[in-house]
mmCIF file of C-alpha atoms (C1' of nucleotides) in Angstrom:
data_model
loop_
_atom_site.group_PDB
_atom_site.id
_atom_site.type_symbol
_atom_site.label_atom_id
_atom_site.label_comp_id
_atom_site.label_asym_id
_atom_site.label_seq_id
_atom_site.Cartn_x
_atom_site.Cartn_y
_atom_site.Cartn_z
ATOM 1 C CA UNK G 1 25.730 39.304 51.731
ATOM 2 C CA UNK G 2 23.640 41.921 52.360
ATOM 3 C CA UNK G 3 23.275 44.196 55.331
ATOM 4 C CA UNK G 4 20.607 42.271 56.774
ATOM 5 C CA UNK G 5 21.811 39.155 56.655
ATOM 6 C CA UNK G 6 25.323 40.540 58.393
ATOM 7 C CA UNK G 7 23.122 42.249 60.651
ATOM 8 C CA UNK G 8 21.092 39.183 61.604
ATOM 9 C CA UNK G 9 24.215 37.023 61.944
ATOM 10 C CA UNK G 10 26.436 39.721 64.454
ATOM 11 C CA UNK G 11 23.534 40.960 66.370
ATOM 12 C CA UNK G 12 23.470 44.390 65.235
ATOM 13 C CA UNK G 13 20.746 46.612 63.914
ATOM 14 C CA UNK G 14 21.004 47.457 59.910
ATOM 15 C CA UNK G 15 20.697 51.027 61.486
ATOM 16 C CA UNK G 16 23.974 50.531 63.519
ATOM 17 C CA UNK G 17 26.082 48.941 60.813
ATOM 18 C CA UNK G 18 25.549 52.149 58.431
ATOM 19 C CA UNK G 19 26.361 54.593 61.782
ATOM 20 C CA UNK G 20 29.419 52.314 61.943
ATOM 21 C CA UNK G 21 30.203 52.755 58.225
ATOM 22 C CA UNK G 22 29.646 56.528 58.455
ATOM 23 C CA UNK G 23 31.955 57.596 61.543
ATOM 24 C CA UNK G 24 34.655 55.248 59.802
ATOM 25 C CA UNK G 25 34.832 52.415 62.749
ATOM 26 C CA UNK G 26 33.425 49.822 59.824
ATOM 27 C CA UNK G 27 35.207 50.448 56.499
ATOM 28 C CA UNK G 28 33.182 50.852 53.681
ATOM 29 C CA UNK G 29 32.063 47.632 51.472
ATOM 30 C CA UNK G 30 31.883 47.534 48.051
ATOM 31 C CA UNK G 31 28.584 48.110 46.434
ATOM 32 C CA UNK G 32 26.520 46.082 44.303
ATOM 33 C CA UNK G 33 25.193 47.485 40.841
ATOM 34 C CA UNK G 34 21.940 48.501 42.633
ATOM 35 C CA UNK G 35 24.091 50.312 45.255
ATOM 36 C CA UNK G 36 23.030 47.981 47.932
ATOM 37 C CA UNK G 37 26.333 47.091 50.196
ATOM 38 C CA UNK G 38 28.072 43.909 50.002
ATOM 39 C CA UNK G 39 29.781 42.368 52.837
ATOM 40 C CA UNK G 40 32.554 39.221 53.703
ATOM 41 C CA UNK G 41 32.834 36.882 55.792
ATOM 42 C CA UNK G 42 35.925 39.232 57.866
ATOM 43 C CA UNK G 43 32.899 41.524 58.384
ATOM 44 C CA UNK G 44 31.426 39.246 60.657
ATOM 45 C CA UNK G 45 34.301 38.963 62.735
ATOM 46 C CA UNK G 46 34.922 42.895 63.043
ATOM 47 C CA UNK G 47 31.115 43.427 63.863
ATOM 48 C CA UNK G 48 30.807 40.994 66.362
ATOM 49 C CA UNK G 49 34.314 42.195 67.790
ATOM 50 C CA UNK G 50 32.855 45.624 68.178
ATOM 51 C CA UNK G 51 29.623 44.306 69.625
ATOM 52 C CA UNK G 52 31.261 42.444 72.388
ATOM 53 C CA UNK G 53 33.265 45.647 73.094
ATOM 54 C CA UNK G 54 30.597 47.814 73.092
ATOM 55 C CA UNK G 55 28.763 44.607 75.774
ATOM 56 C CA UNK G 56 31.398 45.745 77.776
ATOM 57 C CA UNK G 57 30.181 49.435 77.731
ATOM 58 C CA UNK G 58 33.821 50.413 76.021
ATOM 59 C CA UNK G 59 33.589 53.781 74.153
ATOM 60 C CA UNK G 60 33.422 53.863 70.277
ATOM 61 C CA UNK G 61 36.650 55.930 69.992
ATOM 62 C CA UNK G 62 38.385 52.972 72.130
ATOM 63 C CA UNK G 63 36.910 50.322 69.807
ATOM 64 C CA UNK G 64 38.429 52.347 66.950
ATOM 65 C CA UNK G 65 41.610 52.039 68.376
ATOM 66 C CA UNK G 66 41.063 48.552 69.110
ATOM 67 C CA UNK G 67 40.504 47.572 65.720
ATOM 68 C CA UNK G 68 42.958 49.206 64.280
ATOM 69 C CA UNK G 69 45.531 47.655 66.623
ATOM 70 C CA UNK G 70 44.133 44.401 65.983
ATOM 71 C CA UNK G 71 44.515 45.255 61.633
ATOM 72 C CA UNK G 72 48.293 46.228 62.380
ATOM 73 C CA UNK G 73 50.237 43.397 63.052
ATOM 74 C CA UNK G 74 53.258 45.576 64.320
ATOM 75 C CA UNK G 75 51.483 47.097 67.183
ATOM 76 C CA UNK G 76 51.978 46.139 71.032
ATOM 77 C CA UNK G 77 49.628 43.987 73.128
ATOM 78 C CA UNK G 78 50.448 46.797 75.614
ATOM 79 C CA UNK G 79 47.792 49.252 74.019
ATOM 80 C CA UNK G 80 45.194 46.726 74.123
ATOM 81 C CA UNK G 81 46.069 45.997 78.005
ATOM 82 C CA UNK G 82 45.744 50.215 78.417
ATOM 83 C CA UNK G 83 42.380 50.208 77.097
ATOM 84 C CA UNK G 84 40.929 47.169 79.262
ATOM 85 C CA UNK G 85 42.532 48.587 82.695
ATOM 86 C CA UNK G 86 41.117 51.955 81.939
ATOM 87 C CA UNK G 87 37.919 50.710 81.080
ATOM 88 C CA UNK G 88 38.288 48.438 84.374
ATOM 89 C CA UNK G 89 39.168 51.713 86.418
ATOM 90 C CA UNK G 90 36.002 53.755 84.822
ATOM 91 C CA UNK G 91 33.707 50.783 85.804
ATOM 92 C CA UNK G 92 35.205 50.528 89.018
ATOM 93 C CA UNK G 93 34.518 54.490 89.604
ATOM 94 C CA UNK G 94 31.304 54.150 88.393
ATOM 95 C CA UNK G 95 30.125 51.721 90.770
ATOM 96 C CA UNK G 96 31.513 53.575 93.723
ATOM 97 C CA UNK G 97 29.600 56.663 93.236
ATOM 98 C CA UNK G 98 26.412 54.730 92.376
ATOM 99 C CA UNK G 99 27.260 53.233 95.666
ATOM 100 C CA UNK G 100 26.843 55.938 97.172
ATOM 101 C CA UNK G 101 23.743 57.352 95.145
ATOM 102 C CA UNK G 102 22.078 54.630 96.658
ATOM 103 C CA UNK G 103 23.131 54.722 99.713
ATOM 104 C CA UNK G 104 21.301 58.381 99.614
ATOM 105 C CA UNK G 105 18.263 57.244 97.780
ATOM 106 C CA UNK G 106 17.529 54.423 99.958
ATOM 107 C CA UNK G 107 17.602 56.901 103.331
ATOM 108 C CA UNK G 108 15.100 59.136 101.336
ATOM 109 C CA UNK G 109 12.651 56.721 100.533
ATOM 110 C CA UNK G 110 12.438 55.653 103.721
ATOM 111 C CA UNK G 111 12.186 58.700 105.559
ATOM 112 C CA UNK G 112 8.668 59.540 104.736
ATOM 113 C CA UNK G 113 5.796 58.812 107.078
ATOM 114 C CA UNK G 114 3.523 61.369 106.020
ATOM 115 C CA UNK G 115 0.711 61.734 103.892
ATOM 116 C CA UNK G 116 0.467 65.532 103.391
ATOM 117 C CA UNK G 117 3.003 66.845 101.025
ATOM 118 C CA UNK G 118 3.663 69.933 102.846
ATOM 119 C CA UNK G 119 5.222 67.743 105.590
ATOM 120 C CA UNK G 120 6.813 64.938 103.548
ATOM 121 C CA UNK G 121 10.250 64.094 104.764
ATOM 122 C CA UNK G 122 11.782 63.403 101.163
ATOM 123 C CA UNK G 123 11.032 66.701 100.062
ATOM 124 C CA UNK G 124 12.432 68.670 103.704
ATOM 125 C CA UNK G 125 15.495 66.506 102.832
ATOM 126 C CA UNK G 126 15.930 67.382 99.363
ATOM 127 C CA UNK G 127 15.497 70.994 99.983
ATOM 128 C CA UNK G 128 17.513 71.548 102.861
ATOM 129 C CA UNK G 129 20.394 68.512 103.698
ATOM 130 C CA UNK A 1 19.597 89.197 91.842
ATOM 131 C CA UNK A 2 20.482 88.887 88.700
ATOM 132 C CA UNK A 3 21.539 85.040 87.128
ATOM 133 C CA UNK A 4 24.971 85.069 88.183
ATOM 134 C CA UNK A 5 24.278 85.694 91.496
ATOM 135 C CA UNK A 6 21.591 82.714 91.572
ATOM 136 C CA UNK A 7 24.004 80.851 89.571
ATOM 137 C CA UNK A 8 26.539 80.826 92.353
ATOM 138 C CA UNK A 9 24.606 80.903 95.471
ATOM 139 C CA UNK A 10 22.692 77.296 94.083
ATOM 140 C CA UNK A 11 26.176 75.901 92.580
ATOM 141 C CA UNK A 12 24.705 75.608 89.045
ATOM 142 C CA UNK A 13 25.682 77.161 86.134
ATOM 143 C CA UNK A 14 24.598 79.981 84.290
ATOM 144 C CA UNK A 15 23.637 78.382 81.156
ATOM 145 C CA UNK A 16 22.367 75.376 83.168
ATOM 146 C CA UNK A 17 19.562 77.693 84.411
ATOM 147 C CA UNK A 18 18.953 79.548 81.356
ATOM 148 C CA UNK A 19 18.115 75.658 79.943
ATOM 149 C CA UNK A 20 16.070 74.739 82.465
ATOM 150 C CA UNK A 21 14.052 77.824 81.751
ATOM 151 C CA UNK A 22 13.567 76.553 78.457
ATOM 152 C CA UNK A 23 12.545 73.454 79.184
ATOM 153 C CA UNK A 24 10.037 74.705 81.841
ATOM 154 C CA UNK A 25 11.787 73.244 84.839
ATOM 155 C CA UNK A 26 12.571 76.472 86.134
ATOM 156 C CA UNK A 27 9.538 79.058 85.796
ATOM 157 C CA UNK A 28 10.628 82.716 83.827
ATOM 158 C CA UNK A 29 11.624 85.216 85.989
ATOM 159 C CA UNK A 30 10.528 89.001 85.827
ATOM 160 C CA UNK A 31 12.815 90.596 83.753
ATOM 161 C CA UNK A 32 14.295 93.948 84.017
ATOM 162 C CA UNK A 33 13.944 96.800 81.989
ATOM 163 C CA UNK A 34 17.409 95.763 80.196
ATOM 164 C CA UNK A 35 16.112 92.637 79.843
ATOM 165 C CA UNK A 36 18.205 91.012 82.466
ATOM 166 C CA UNK A 37 16.645 88.181 84.346
ATOM 167 C CA UNK A 38 15.511 89.063 87.850
ATOM 168 C CA UNK A 39 15.046 86.167 90.771
ATOM 169 C CA UNK A 40 13.405 85.652 94.176
ATOM 170 C CA UNK A 41 14.796 84.199 96.934
ATOM 171 C CA UNK A 42 12.327 81.318 96.560
ATOM 172 C CA UNK A 43 14.434 80.894 93.318
ATOM 173 C CA UNK A 44 17.315 80.051 95.230
ATOM 174 C CA UNK A 45 15.468 76.786 97.082
ATOM 175 C CA UNK A 46 14.079 75.252 93.869
ATOM 176 C CA UNK A 47 17.508 75.171 91.879
ATOM 177 C CA UNK A 48 19.018 73.756 95.032
ATOM 178 C CA UNK A 49 16.254 71.125 95.230
ATOM 179 C CA UNK A 50 17.035 70.713 91.551
ATOM 180 C CA UNK A 51 20.631 70.116 92.107
ATOM 181 C CA UNK A 52 20.094 67.894 94.368
ATOM 182 C CA UNK A 53 18.113 65.283 92.754
ATOM 183 C CA UNK A 54 20.464 65.867 89.655
ATOM 184 C CA UNK A 55 22.966 64.183 91.588
ATOM 185 C CA UNK A 56 20.963 61.588 92.742
ATOM 186 C CA UNK A 57 20.903 60.990 89.291
ATOM 187 C CA UNK A 58 17.370 61.661 89.292
ATOM 188 C CA UNK A 59 15.860 62.968 85.391
ATOM 189 C CA UNK A 60 14.576 65.871 84.149
ATOM 190 C CA UNK A 61 11.398 64.726 83.632
ATOM 191 C CA UNK A 62 11.239 63.248 86.952
ATOM 192 C CA UNK A 63 12.406 66.372 88.684
ATOM 193 C CA UNK A 64 9.902 68.409 86.720
ATOM 194 C CA UNK A 65 7.254 65.973 88.298
ATOM 195 C CA UNK A 66 9.108 66.474 91.742
ATOM 196 C CA UNK A 67 9.101 70.165 91.671
ATOM 197 C CA UNK A 68 5.319 70.365 90.364
ATOM 198 C CA UNK A 69 4.304 68.081 92.822
ATOM 199 C CA UNK A 70 5.838 70.193 95.543
ATOM 200 C CA UNK A 71 4.020 73.578 94.195
ATOM 201 C CA UNK A 72 0.680 71.564 94.505
ATOM 202 C CA UNK A 73 -0.522 71.657 98.312
ATOM 203 C CA UNK A 74 -3.233 69.073 97.034
ATOM 204 C CA UNK A 75 -0.778 66.414 95.770
ATOM 205 C CA UNK A 76 -0.476 62.995 97.847
ATOM 206 C CA UNK A 77 3.202 61.977 98.894
ATOM 207 C CA UNK A 78 2.564 58.807 97.356
ATOM 208 C CA UNK A 79 3.864 60.174 94.074
ATOM 209 C CA UNK A 80 6.987 61.166 95.743
ATOM 210 C CA UNK A 81 7.615 58.069 96.698
ATOM 211 C CA UNK A 82 7.145 56.227 93.805
ATOM 212 C CA UNK A 83 9.443 58.314 92.212
ATOM 213 C CA UNK A 84 12.077 57.456 94.672
ATOM 214 C CA UNK A 85 11.247 54.153 94.706
ATOM 215 C CA UNK A 86 11.617 54.135 90.944
ATOM 216 C CA UNK A 87 14.969 55.455 90.951
ATOM 217 C CA UNK A 88 16.591 53.387 93.469
ATOM 218 C CA UNK A 89 15.197 50.410 91.559
ATOM 219 C CA UNK A 90 17.008 52.103 88.679
ATOM 220 C CA UNK A 91 20.518 52.506 90.130
ATOM 221 C CA UNK A 92 20.593 49.065 91.726
ATOM 222 C CA UNK A 93 19.759 47.463 88.343
ATOM 223 C CA UNK A 94 22.674 49.222 87.074
ATOM 224 C CA UNK A 95 24.356 47.919 89.626
ATOM 225 C CA UNK A 96 23.870 45.106 88.988
ATOM 226 C CA UNK A 97 24.706 45.144 85.225
ATOM 227 C CA UNK A 98 28.408 46.957 86.505
ATOM 228 C CA UNK A 99 29.152 43.943 88.317
ATOM 229 C CA UNK A 100 29.001 41.819 85.907
ATOM 230 C CA UNK A 101 30.388 44.241 83.370
ATOM 231 C CA UNK A 102 33.597 44.259 85.943
ATOM 232 C CA UNK A 103 33.973 40.393 85.914
ATOM 233 C CA UNK A 104 34.110 40.494 82.081
ATOM 234 C CA UNK A 105 36.515 43.312 82.184
ATOM 235 C CA UNK A 106 38.547 41.533 85.129
ATOM 236 C CA UNK A 107 39.086 38.285 83.245
ATOM 237 C CA UNK A 108 39.954 40.058 80.246
ATOM 238 C CA UNK A 109 42.769 42.347 81.736
ATOM 239 C CA UNK A 110 44.477 39.710 83.297
ATOM 240 C CA UNK A 111 44.612 37.066 80.906
ATOM 241 C CA UNK A 112 47.041 38.199 78.342
ATOM 242 C CA UNK A 113 50.748 37.266 79.016
ATOM 243 C CA UNK A 114 51.655 37.912 74.983
ATOM 244 C CA UNK A 115 54.074 40.580 73.502
ATOM 245 C CA UNK A 116 52.730 39.747 70.174
ATOM 246 C CA UNK A 117 49.515 41.604 68.932
ATOM 247 C CA UNK A 118 48.411 38.433 66.930
ATOM 248 C CA UNK A 119 48.766 36.085 70.056
ATOM 249 C CA UNK A 120 46.835 38.699 72.244
ATOM 250 C CA UNK A 121 44.207 36.646 74.332
ATOM 251 C CA UNK A 122 41.980 39.842 74.915
ATOM 252 C CA UNK A 123 41.573 40.433 71.061
ATOM 253 C CA UNK A 124 41.053 36.408 70.659
ATOM 254 C CA UNK A 125 38.491 36.218 73.445
ATOM 255 C CA UNK A 126 36.951 39.465 72.123
ATOM 256 C CA UNK A 127 36.629 37.790 69.072
ATOM 257 C CA UNK A 128 35.449 34.302 69.580
ATOM 258 C CA UNK A 129 33.679 34.307 72.903
ATOM 259 C "C1'" DG I 1 0.268 44.064 37.631
ATOM 260 C "C1'" DT I 2 1.017 45.125 42.510
ATOM 261 C "C1'" DA I 3 1.985 44.214 46.975
ATOM 262 C "C1'" DA I 4 5.511 43.396 50.621
ATOM 263 C "C1'" DA I 5 9.570 43.158 52.183
ATOM 264 C "C1'" DG I 6 14.537 45.233 51.665
ATOM 265 C "C1'" DG I 7 17.941 48.444 50.205
ATOM 266 C "C1'" DT I 8 19.514 53.664 49.367
ATOM 267 C "C1'" DT I 9 19.742 58.481 51.655
ATOM 268 C "C1'" DA I 10 19.115 62.270 54.682
ATOM 269 C "C1'" DC I 11 17.699 64.741 58.424
ATOM 270 C "C1'" DA I 12 15.708 65.096 63.250
ATOM 271 C "C1'" DG I 13 15.541 63.535 67.718
ATOM 272 C "C1'" DT I 14 17.227 61.387 72.539
ATOM 273 C "C1'" DC I 15 19.413 63.683 77.453
ATOM 274 C "C1'" DA I 16 21.668 67.483 79.668
ATOM 275 C "C1'" DC I 17 23.714 70.252 79.319
ATOM 276 C "C1'" DT I 18 28.199 73.185 76.737
ATOM 277 C "C1'" DG I 19 30.352 76.273 73.821
ATOM 278 C "C1'" DG I 20 30.687 79.991 70.758
ATOM 279 C "C1'" DA I 21 29.450 83.839 67.847
ATOM 280 C "C1'" DA I 22 27.468 88.147 67.896
ATOM 281 C "C1'" DG I 23 25.974 91.790 70.360
ATOM 282 C "C1'" DG I 24 23.694 95.156 74.430
ATOM 283 C "C1'" DT I 25 24.216 96.952 79.406
ATOM 284 C "C1'" DC I 26 26.922 98.361 83.224
ATOM 285 C "C1'" DA I 27 30.438 100.045 86.438
ATOM 286 C "C1'" DA I 28 35.339 101.747 87.474
ATOM 287 C "C1'" DG I 29 39.476 103.619 85.822
ATOM 288 C "C1'" DT I 30 41.732 107.254 82.641
ATOM 289 C "C1'" DA F 1 34.343 111.248 76.564
ATOM 290 C "C1'" DC F 2 36.480 107.273 76.027
ATOM 291 C "C1'" DT F 3 37.814 102.322 76.968
ATOM 292 C "C1'" DT F 4 38.149 98.127 79.157
ATOM 293 C "C1'" DG F 5 36.438 94.081 81.364
ATOM 294 C "C1'" DA F 6 32.619 91.601 83.283
ATOM 295 C "C1'" DC F 7 28.041 90.506 82.639
ATOM 296 C "C1'" DC F 8 23.851 89.887 80.361
ATOM 297 C "C1'" DT F 9 21.127 88.522 75.935
ATOM 298 C "C1'" DT F 10 19.672 85.552 72.014
ATOM 299 C "C1'" DC F 11 20.348 81.520 68.681
ATOM 300 C "C1'" DC F 12 23.082 77.886 66.867
ATOM 301 C "C1'" DA F 13 25.600 73.730 67.231
ATOM 302 C "C1'" DG F 14 27.870 69.793 69.591
ATOM 303 C "C1'" DT F 15 28.205 65.747 72.220
ATOM 304 C "C1'" DG F 16 27.672 59.778 72.248
ATOM 305 C "C1'" DA F 17 25.663 56.148 70.251
ATOM 306 C "C1'" DC F 18 22.844 55.348 68.287
ATOM 307 C "C1'" DT F 19 16.704 55.533 66.732
ATOM 308 C "C1'" DG F 20 12.469 57.118 64.370
ATOM 309 C "C1'" DT F 21 11.185 58.794 60.208
ATOM 310 C "C1'" DA F 22 10.562 59.987 55.497
ATOM 311 C "C1'" DA F 23 10.854 59.744 50.534
ATOM 312 C "C1'" DC F 24 12.355 56.964 47.321
ATOM 313 C "C1'" DC F 25 14.599 52.809 44.763
ATOM 314 C "C1'" DT F 26 14.955 47.432 43.824
ATOM 315 C "C1'" DT F 27 13.976 42.906 44.697
ATOM 316 C "C1'" DT F 28 10.817 39.028 45.040
ATOM 317 C "C1'" DA F 29 6.790 36.173 45.156
ATOM 318 C "C1'" DC F 30 1.975 35.761 43.922
#
DNA sequence: GTAAAGGTTACAGTCACTGGAAGGTCAAGT
DNA sequence: ACTTGACCTTCCAGTGACTGTAACCTTTAC
């Protein structure tokens, strides 16, 4: 199948597919005589896998490790566990940081009663807090 | 004061100060005869303001609007309110997305009981879910 | 014949910096 | 006078994960 067909089946943009090939995440497909990329069924599976990982906000480096692990039948499940656990920890850390941010912003947002910029308590707080 | 002094007082790197000047967020300071940047007291205030906004994860474009608003005594407080409200909404949206991500990853992390990569339920789930 | 749709490559831009190279300047110590 | 080291300058490239654009070629339909 051609690149746009793969793109629409796997729900990934054509640009992104070429980008994944360029960085070595997706192996280069065979080319037709006109130079067009020609993909196999298994490429759908790989690409969908990558897309799901991206939806989980996993970085391309880690996805590459997951894809490689998958392709090596001798490799261990523990590696996969580790990557997922790392991602989970990262997201939880981000959540904690965002909760703090939200508090600060909410406090700021509710504090300004003034109409004049000189007295704006938001700006005062940001300057001196 | 020289750039490194400003940097250490305002807790911003020298690189970052030059970058802020380059993008027009910080106005260009006067130069000494040797070409060194020479900063005034008020630059500390501006830079600290910018740093605090960055700590709140506000984008440089929005910070520029806040700085400009601050420097124009005729401008209205409502603009400031709007920017802060937007940032708050953005952070809350991100929090909702992260909560969903966390759920998915936590479900994945706990599902794999296998030792062999062929049976790894994490990978199975990512392929087909 | 021609126009639209889809394929190819290569380069630039995003955001908010950061790193590094190559060179000029300054202050202190020998 | 000389050297050393810290600090200053500019400019260019890299980060992550794409996306936009340009310029060009191929296929398909009318």
